[in-house]
Structure formats: structure tokens, C-alpha cells
PDB file of C-alpha atoms in Angstrom:
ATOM      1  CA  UNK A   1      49.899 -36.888 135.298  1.00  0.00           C
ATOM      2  CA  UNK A   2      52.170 -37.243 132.370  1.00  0.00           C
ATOM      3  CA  UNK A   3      53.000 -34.991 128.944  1.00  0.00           C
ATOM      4  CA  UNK A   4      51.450 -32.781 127.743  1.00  0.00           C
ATOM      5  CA  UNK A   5      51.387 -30.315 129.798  1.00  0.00           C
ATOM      6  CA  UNK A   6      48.408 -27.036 130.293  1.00  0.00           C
ATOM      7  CA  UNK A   7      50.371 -25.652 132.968  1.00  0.00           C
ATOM      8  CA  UNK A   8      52.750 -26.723 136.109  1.00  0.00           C
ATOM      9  CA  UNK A   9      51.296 -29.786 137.536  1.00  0.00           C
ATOM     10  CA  UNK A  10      48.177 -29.573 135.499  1.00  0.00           C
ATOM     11  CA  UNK A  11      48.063 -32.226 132.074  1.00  0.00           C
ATOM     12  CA  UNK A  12      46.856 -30.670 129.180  1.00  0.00           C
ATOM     13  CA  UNK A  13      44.195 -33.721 128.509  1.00  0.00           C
ATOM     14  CA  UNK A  14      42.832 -32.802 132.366  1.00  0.00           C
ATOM     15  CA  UNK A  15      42.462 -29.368 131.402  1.00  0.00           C
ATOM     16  CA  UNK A  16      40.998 -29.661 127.931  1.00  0.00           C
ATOM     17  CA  UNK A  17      38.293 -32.242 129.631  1.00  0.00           C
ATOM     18  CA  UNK A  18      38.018 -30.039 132.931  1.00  0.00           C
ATOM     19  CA  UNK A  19      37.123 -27.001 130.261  1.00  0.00           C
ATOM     20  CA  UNK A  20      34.652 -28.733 129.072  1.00  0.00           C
ATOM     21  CA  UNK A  21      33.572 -30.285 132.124  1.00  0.00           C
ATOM     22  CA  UNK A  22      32.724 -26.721 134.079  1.00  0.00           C
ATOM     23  CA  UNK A  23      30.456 -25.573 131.571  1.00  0.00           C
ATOM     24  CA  UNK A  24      27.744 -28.275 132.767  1.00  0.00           C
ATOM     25  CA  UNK A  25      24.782 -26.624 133.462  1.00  0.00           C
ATOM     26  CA  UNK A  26      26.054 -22.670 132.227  1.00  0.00           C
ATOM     27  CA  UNK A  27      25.174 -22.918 128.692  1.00  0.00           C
ATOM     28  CA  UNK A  28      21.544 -22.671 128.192  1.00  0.00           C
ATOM     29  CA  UNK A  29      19.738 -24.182 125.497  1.00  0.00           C
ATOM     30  CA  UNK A  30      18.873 -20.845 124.065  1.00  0.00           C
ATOM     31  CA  UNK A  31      22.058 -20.284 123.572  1.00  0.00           C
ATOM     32  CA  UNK A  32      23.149 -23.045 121.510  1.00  0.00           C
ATOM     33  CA  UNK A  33      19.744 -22.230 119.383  1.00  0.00           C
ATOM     34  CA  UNK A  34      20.980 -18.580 119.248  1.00  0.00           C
ATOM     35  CA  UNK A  35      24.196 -19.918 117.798  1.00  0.00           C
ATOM     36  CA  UNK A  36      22.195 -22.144 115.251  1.00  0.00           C
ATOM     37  CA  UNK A  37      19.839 -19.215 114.397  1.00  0.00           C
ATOM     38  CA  UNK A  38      22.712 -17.093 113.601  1.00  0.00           C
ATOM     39  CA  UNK A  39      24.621 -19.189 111.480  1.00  0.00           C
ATOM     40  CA  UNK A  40      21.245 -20.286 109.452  1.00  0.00           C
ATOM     41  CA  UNK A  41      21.208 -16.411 108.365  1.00  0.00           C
ATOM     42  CA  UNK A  42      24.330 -17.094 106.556  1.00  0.00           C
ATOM     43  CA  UNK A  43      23.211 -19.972 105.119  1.00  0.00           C
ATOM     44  CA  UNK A  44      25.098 -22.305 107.571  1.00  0.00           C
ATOM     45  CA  UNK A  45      22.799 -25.273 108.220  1.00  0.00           C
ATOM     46  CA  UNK A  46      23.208 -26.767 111.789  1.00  0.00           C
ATOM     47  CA  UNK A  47      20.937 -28.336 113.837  1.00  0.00           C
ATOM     48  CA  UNK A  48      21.038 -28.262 117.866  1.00  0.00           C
ATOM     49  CA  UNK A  49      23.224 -31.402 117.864  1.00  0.00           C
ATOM     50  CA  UNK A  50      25.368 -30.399 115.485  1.00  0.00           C
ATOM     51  CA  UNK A  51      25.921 -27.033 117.704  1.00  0.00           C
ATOM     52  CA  UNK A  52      26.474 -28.358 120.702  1.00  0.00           C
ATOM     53  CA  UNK A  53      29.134 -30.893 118.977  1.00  0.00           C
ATOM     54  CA  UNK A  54      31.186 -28.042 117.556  1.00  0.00           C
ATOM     55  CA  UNK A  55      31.097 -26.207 120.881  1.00  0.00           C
ATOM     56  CA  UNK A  56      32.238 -29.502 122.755  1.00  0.00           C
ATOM     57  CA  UNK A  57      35.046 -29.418 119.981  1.00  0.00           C
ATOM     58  CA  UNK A  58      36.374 -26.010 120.667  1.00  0.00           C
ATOM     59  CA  UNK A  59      36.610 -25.998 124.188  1.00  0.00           C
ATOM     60  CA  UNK A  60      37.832 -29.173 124.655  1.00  0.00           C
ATOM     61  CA  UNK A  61      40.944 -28.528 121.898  1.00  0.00           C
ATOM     62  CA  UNK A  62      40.975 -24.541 122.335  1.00  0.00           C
ATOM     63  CA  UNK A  63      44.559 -25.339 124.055  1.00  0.00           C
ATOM     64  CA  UNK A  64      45.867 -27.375 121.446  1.00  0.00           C
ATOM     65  CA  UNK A  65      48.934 -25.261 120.580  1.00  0.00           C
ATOM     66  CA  UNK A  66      49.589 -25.971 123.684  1.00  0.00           C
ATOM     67  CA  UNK A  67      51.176 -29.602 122.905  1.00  0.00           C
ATOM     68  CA  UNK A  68      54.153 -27.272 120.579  1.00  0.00           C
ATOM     69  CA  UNK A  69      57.422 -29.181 121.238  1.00  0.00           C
ATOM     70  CA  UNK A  70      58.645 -25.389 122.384  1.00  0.00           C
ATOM     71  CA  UNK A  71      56.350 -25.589 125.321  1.00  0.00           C
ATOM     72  CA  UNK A  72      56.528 -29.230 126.433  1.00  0.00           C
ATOM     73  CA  UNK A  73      60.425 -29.012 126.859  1.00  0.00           C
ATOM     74  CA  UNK A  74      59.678 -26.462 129.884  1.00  0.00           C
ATOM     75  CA  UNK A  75      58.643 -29.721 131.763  1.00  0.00           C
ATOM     76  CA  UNK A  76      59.120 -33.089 133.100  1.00  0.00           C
ATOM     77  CA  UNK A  77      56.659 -36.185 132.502  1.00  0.00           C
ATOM     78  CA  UNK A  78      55.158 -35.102 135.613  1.00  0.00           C
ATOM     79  CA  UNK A  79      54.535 -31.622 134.659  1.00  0.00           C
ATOM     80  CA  UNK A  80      56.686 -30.030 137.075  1.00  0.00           C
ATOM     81  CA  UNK A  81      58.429 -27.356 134.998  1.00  0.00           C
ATOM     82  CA  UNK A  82      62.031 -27.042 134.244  1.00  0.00           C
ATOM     83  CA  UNK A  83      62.613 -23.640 134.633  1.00  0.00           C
ATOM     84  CA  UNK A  84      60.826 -20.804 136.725  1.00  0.00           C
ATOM     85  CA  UNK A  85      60.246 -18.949 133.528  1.00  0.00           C
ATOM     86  CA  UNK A  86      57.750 -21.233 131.701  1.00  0.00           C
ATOM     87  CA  UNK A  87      55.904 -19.439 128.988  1.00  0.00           C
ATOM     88  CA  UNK A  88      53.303 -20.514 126.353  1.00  0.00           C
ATOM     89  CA  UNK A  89      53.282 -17.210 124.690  1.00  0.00           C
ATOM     90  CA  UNK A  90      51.826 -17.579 121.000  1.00  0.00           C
ATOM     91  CA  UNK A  91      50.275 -20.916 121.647  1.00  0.00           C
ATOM     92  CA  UNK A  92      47.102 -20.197 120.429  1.00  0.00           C
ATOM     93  CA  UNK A  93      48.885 -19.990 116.916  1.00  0.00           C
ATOM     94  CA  UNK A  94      49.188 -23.118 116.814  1.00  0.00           C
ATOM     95  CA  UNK A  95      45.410 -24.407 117.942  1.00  0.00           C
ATOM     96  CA  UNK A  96      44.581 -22.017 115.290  1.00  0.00           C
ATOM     97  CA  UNK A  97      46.699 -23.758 112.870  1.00  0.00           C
ATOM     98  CA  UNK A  98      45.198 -27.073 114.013  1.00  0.00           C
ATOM     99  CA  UNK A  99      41.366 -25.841 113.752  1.00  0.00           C
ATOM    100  CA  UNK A 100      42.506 -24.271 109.817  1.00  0.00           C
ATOM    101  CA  UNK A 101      44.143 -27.173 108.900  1.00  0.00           C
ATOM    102  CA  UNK A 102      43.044 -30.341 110.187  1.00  0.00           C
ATOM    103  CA  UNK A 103      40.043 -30.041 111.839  1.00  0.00           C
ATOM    104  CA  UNK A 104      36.814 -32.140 110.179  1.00  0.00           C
ATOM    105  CA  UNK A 105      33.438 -31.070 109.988  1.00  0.00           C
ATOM    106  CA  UNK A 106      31.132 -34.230 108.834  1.00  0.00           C
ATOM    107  CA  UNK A 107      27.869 -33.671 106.706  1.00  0.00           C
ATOM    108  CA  UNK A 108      28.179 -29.965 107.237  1.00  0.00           C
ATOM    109  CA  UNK A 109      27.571 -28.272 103.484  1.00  0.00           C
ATOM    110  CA  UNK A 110      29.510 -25.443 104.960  1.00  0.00           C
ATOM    111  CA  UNK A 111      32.361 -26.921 106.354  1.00  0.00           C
ATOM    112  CA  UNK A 112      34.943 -24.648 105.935  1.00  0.00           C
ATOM    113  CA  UNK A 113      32.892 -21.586 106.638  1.00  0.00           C
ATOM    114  CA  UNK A 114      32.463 -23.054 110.575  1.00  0.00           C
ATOM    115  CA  UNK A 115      35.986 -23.600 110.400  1.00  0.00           C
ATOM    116  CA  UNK A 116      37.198 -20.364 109.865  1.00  0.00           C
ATOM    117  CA  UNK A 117      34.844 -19.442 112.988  1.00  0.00           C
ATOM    118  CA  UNK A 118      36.619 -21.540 115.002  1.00  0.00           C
ATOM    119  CA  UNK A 119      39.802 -20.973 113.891  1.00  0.00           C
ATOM    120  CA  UNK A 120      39.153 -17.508 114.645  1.00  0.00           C
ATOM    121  CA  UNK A 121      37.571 -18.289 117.946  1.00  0.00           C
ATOM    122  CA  UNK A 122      40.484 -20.201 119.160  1.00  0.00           C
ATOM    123  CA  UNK A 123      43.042 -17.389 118.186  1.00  0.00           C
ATOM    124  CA  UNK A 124      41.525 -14.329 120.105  1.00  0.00           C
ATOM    125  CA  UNK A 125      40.841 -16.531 122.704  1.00  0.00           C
ATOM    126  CA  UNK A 126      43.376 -14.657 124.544  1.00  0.00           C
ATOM    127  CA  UNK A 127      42.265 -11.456 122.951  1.00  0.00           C
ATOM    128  CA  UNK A 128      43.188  -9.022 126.360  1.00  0.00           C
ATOM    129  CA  UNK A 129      47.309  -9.926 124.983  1.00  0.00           C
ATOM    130  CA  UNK A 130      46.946 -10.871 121.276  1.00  0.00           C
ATOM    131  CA  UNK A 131      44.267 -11.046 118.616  1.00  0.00           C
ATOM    132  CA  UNK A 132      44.720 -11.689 115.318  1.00  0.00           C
ATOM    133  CA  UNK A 133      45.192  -8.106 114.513  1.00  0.00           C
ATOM    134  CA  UNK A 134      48.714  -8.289 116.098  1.00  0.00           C
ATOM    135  CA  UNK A 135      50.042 -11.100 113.634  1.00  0.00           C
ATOM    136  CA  UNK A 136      52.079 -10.088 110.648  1.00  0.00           C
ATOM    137  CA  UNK A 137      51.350 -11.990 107.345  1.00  0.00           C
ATOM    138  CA  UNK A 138      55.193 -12.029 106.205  1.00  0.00           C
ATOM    139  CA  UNK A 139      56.986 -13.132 108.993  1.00  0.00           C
ATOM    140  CA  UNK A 140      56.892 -14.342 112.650  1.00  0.00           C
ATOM    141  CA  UNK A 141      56.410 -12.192 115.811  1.00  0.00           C
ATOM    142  CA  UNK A 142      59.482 -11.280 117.782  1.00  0.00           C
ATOM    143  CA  UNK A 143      60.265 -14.310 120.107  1.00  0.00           C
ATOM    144  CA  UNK A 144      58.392 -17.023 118.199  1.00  0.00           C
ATOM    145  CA  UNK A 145      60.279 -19.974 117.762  1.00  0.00           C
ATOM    146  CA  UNK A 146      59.154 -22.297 115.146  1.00  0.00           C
ATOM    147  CA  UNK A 147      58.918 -25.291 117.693  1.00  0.00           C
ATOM    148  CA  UNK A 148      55.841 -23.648 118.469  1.00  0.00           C
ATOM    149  CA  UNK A 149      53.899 -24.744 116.189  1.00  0.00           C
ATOM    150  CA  UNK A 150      55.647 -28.894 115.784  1.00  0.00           C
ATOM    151  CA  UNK A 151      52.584 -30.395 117.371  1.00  0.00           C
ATOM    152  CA  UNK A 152      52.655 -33.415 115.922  1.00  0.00           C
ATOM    153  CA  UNK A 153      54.171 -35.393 118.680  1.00  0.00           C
ATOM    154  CA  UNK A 154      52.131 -34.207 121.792  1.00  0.00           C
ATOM    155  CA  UNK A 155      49.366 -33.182 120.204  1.00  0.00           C
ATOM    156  CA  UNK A 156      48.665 -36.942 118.780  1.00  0.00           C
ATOM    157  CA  UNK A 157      49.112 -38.389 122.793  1.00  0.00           C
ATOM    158  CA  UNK A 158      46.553 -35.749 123.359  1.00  0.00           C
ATOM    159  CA  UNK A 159      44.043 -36.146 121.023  1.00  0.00           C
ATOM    160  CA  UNK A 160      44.794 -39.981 120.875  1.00  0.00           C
ATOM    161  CA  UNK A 161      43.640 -39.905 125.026  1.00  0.00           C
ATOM    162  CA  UNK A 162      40.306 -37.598 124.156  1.00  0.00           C
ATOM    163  CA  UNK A 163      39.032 -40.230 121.249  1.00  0.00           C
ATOM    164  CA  UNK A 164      36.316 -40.936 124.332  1.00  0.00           C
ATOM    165  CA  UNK A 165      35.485 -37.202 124.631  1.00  0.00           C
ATOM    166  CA  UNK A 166      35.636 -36.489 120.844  1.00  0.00           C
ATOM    167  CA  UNK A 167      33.449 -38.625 118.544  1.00  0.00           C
ATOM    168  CA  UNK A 168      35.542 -37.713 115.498  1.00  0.00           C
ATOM    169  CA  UNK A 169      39.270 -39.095 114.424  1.00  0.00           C
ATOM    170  CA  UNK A 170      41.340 -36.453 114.186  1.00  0.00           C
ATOM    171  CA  UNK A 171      44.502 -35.622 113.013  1.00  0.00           C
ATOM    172  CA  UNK A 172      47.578 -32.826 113.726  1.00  0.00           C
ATOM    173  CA  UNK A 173      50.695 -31.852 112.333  1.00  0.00           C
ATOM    174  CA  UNK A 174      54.041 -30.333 112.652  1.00  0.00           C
ATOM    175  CA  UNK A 175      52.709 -27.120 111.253  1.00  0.00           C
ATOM    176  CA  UNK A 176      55.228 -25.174 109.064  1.00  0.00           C
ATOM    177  CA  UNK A 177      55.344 -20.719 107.891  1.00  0.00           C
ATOM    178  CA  UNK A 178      53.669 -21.688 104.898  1.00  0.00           C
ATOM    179  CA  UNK A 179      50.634 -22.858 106.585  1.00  0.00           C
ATOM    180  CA  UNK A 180      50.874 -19.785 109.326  1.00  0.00           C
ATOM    181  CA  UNK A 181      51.419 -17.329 106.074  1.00  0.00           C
ATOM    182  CA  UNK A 182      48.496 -18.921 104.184  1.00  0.00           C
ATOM    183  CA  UNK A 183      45.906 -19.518 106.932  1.00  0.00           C
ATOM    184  CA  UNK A 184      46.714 -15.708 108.371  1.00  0.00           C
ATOM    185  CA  UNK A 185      46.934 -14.144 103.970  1.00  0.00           C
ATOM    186  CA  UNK A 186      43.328 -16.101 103.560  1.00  0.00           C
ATOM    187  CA  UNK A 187      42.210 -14.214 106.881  1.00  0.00           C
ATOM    188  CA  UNK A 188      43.812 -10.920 105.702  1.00  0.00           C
ATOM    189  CA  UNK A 189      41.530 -11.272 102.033  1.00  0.00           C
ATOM    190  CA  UNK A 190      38.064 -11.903 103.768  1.00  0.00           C
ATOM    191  CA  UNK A 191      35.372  -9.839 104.686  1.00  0.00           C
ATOM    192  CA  UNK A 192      32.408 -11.739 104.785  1.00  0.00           C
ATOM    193  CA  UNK A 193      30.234 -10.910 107.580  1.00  0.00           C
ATOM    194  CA  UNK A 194      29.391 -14.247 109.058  1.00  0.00           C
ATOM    195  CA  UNK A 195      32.973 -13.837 110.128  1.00  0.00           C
ATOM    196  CA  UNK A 196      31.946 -11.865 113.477  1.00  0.00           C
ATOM    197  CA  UNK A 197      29.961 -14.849 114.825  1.00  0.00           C
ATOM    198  CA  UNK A 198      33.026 -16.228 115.812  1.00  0.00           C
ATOM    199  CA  UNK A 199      32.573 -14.427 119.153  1.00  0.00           C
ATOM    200  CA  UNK A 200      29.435 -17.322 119.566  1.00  0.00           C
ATOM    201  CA  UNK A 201      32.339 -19.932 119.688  1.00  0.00           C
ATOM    202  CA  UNK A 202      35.157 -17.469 121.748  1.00  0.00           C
ATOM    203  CA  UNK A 203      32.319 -17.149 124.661  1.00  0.00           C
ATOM    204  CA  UNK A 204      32.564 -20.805 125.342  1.00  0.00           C
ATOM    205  CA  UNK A 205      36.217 -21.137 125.384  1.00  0.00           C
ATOM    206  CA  UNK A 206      36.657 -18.650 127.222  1.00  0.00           C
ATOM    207  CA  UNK A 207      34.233 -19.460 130.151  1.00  0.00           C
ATOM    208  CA  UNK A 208      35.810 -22.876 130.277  1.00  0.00           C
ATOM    209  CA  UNK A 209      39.100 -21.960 130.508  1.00  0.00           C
ATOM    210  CA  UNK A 210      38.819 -19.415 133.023  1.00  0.00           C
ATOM    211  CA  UNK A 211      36.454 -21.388 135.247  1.00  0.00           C
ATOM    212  CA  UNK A 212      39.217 -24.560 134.964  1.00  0.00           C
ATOM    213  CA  UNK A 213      42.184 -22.931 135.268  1.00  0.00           C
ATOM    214  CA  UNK A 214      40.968 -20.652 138.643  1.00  0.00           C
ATOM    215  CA  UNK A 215      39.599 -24.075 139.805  1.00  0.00           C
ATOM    216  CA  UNK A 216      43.211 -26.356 139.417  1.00  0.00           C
ATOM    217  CA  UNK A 217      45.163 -23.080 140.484  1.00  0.00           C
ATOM    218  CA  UNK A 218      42.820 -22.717 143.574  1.00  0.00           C
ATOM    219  CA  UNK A 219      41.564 -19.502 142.866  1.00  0.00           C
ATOM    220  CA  UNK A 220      37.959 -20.203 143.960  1.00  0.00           C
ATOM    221  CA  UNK A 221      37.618 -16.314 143.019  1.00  0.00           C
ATOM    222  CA  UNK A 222      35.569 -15.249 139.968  1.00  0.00           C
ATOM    223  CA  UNK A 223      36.538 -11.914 138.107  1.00  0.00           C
ATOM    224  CA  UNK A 224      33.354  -9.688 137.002  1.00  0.00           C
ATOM    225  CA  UNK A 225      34.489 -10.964 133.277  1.00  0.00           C
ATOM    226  CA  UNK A 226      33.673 -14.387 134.175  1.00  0.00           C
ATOM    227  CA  UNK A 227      30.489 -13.239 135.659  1.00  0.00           C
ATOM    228  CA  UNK A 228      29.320 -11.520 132.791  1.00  0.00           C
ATOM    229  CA  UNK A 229      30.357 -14.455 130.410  1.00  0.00           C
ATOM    230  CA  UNK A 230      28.094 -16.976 132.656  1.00  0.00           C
ATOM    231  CA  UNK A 231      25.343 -14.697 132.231  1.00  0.00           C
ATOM    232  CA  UNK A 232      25.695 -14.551 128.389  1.00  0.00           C
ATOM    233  CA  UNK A 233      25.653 -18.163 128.073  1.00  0.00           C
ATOM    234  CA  UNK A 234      23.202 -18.894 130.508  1.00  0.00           C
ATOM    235  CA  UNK A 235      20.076 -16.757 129.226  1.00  0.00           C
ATOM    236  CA  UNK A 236      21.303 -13.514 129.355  1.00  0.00           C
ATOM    237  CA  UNK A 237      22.083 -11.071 126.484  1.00  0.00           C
ATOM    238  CA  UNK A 238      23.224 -12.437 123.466  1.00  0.00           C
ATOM    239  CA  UNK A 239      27.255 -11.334 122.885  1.00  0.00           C
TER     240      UNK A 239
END
């Protein structure tokens, strides 16, 4: 297990796979037709392939803020941390950042349309603490440190160990304020209505996350918010 790092003696490349990797057999094939249906009403052309690559996508690189120089310091190449205080507060800022500014869409006449549903996907992803709501335009939250969002360095190791797992090359950057003040003042101007189907993508993430993280921290338990997610994606209501 070497850098980067999800969490203390978990690699971030294990957990993004491992994400991914739980949700075998608890997404139904309605629901990745539900998700195509949807988008289709807004003129957002995907077939079932094309779905099911996206949602691969997102829950494999959902914890990409994670690679933030900030966060990585907390740890050794082995992942053991460096302090008992670890935190990776805000890092969904920066997977945000990543989906907004770097991540490709090919032969998708919407492109950045299913972007911006990702992006927003991947930054209420830990909607119970922070949404999007909470960020400011103008300025930083209390506590952020700008080291957050340099992801350049880890986040290149990461994605350069998923090329297997991700058909697409992809690239990510030290991100800067400009590009948190424009991606969050383009948010702040929109109000188009395909916008709420980001929850389609957030469902996903979410389920994977939960299921891999409970699994690597032994917590064989499931909470009735991971029961109700499995149901969603697995033919039940639909979000």
C-alpha cells in the first residue's frame, strides 16, 4: 500500500476500485435506463453504455480531492497517518474541481451539461456535513488551506494506476481560487432544471463509498441509509 491515501491504512486507488467493485450486482439495469430516460428529456443523448461508463467514472474518482497535497502529508508511504488528528475536511472541493475542469466526455453532444451533473454529484456527496449551499463564491471556508485543492502530484499516481479501470486518459491539476470562484459563480448563475438529476449520479457514489469504507474499516454493519440506497438502485423507487 503506498500514496495516496483514502484513509489510515487504506490506498486511495484500493478504495476508488473497491467503490466500484461493491456495487456488482446492486445496480439494476432499470436503473441505468432510468438514468438514460431522464437525461433524454433534457435533450441529453446517452445510450446504456454510455450510462453505465459515466457511473463507473464517478464512483471510481468521487474521492479524487482526496489526493490534495494538504491531505497526503497526514501520512506515510504506507498510509499509516502522522498525526491522530487526520482530517480530509473539504476534499470533495477538490473532486469537484477535477470533474468541472478536467474531466472528458467523448462523442457526447452534451458534454458539459453531464459534467456539471457530476460535478455536482461529487460535491454533495457528503451532503449530511456540506453541500454546495455552504460554499461562499468570494472566498474560502474557514480552515481551508489552499493545498487542498494541489492535486496534481497524487492525483496523476492515482489516475495513472486506474488507466486499466478507466478507458479514458485523463488529466488533473493543481487547482487554483480562480477555478473554485468560477466553477462555484457558474453554479451560483444556473437554474436549469436538468440540474436536479444529479441525485441519479450522487446515489451511486454514495452506495459505493459507504459499502467500501464499512467493509475496509470492518464494520460489517449496514445503516438503514444504506439500505434504502440498495433498494433505489436495485429496482426500487426511483430517487
Amino acid at each position: 500500500m503506498i500514496k495516496p491515501c483514502a484513509y489510515e491504512k487504506q490506498g486511495l486507488i484500493d478504495h476508488a476500485i473497491g467503490s466500484y467493485r461493491v456495487l456488482d450486482g446492486k445496480i439494476s439495469e432499470s436503473y441505468y435506463k432510468i438514468i438514460s430516460r431522464r437525461l433524454e428529456r433534457y435533450g441529453i443523448v446517452l445510450d446504456l453504455n454510455g450510462v453505465k461508463e459515466i457511473v463507473k467514472d464517478v464512483v471510481v474518482l468521487h474521492d479524487i480531492g482526496k489526493a490534495g497535497e494538504y491531505y497526503q502529508n497526514q501520512f506515510d508511504d504506507n498510509c499509516n497517518p502522522l498525526k491522530s488528528n487526520f482530517s480530509f475536511i473539504y476534499h470533495e472541493l477538490g473532486s469537484a474541481l477535477f470533474f468541472y475542469n478536467d474531466y472528458e466526455l467523448i462523442d457526447v453532444e452534451k458534454a458539459e451539461e453531464v459534467k456539471s451533473l457530476l460535478t455536482l454529484a461529487v460535491l454533495n456527496h457528503l451532503n449530511a456535513i456540506r453541500g454546495i449551499s455552504d460554499y461562499l463564491v468570494n472566498k474560502f471556508l474557514d480552515k481551508f488551506d489552499e493545498r487542498m485543492i494541489k492535486l496534481n502530484n497524487y492525483g496523476s499516481i492515482m489516475l495513472q494506476n486506474l488507466r486499466g479501470v478507466i478507458s479514458k486518459s485523463l488529466k488533473v491539476s493543481d487547482y487554483t481560487f480562480d477555478d473554485y470562484h468560477d466553477m462555484l459563480y457558474a453554479f451560483s448563475k444556473k437554474s436549469d432544471k436538468y440540474l436536479k438529476l444529479y441525485n441519479l449520479f450522487l446515489a451511486p457514489i454514495m452506495l459505493g463509498d459507504n459499502l467500501d469504507s464499512s467493509l475496509v474499516r470492518n464494520n460489517g454493519s449496514k445503516t438503514r441509509f444504506v439500505r434504502i440506497l440498495e433498494g433505489e438502485l436495485n429496482g426500487g423507487s426511483t430517487l
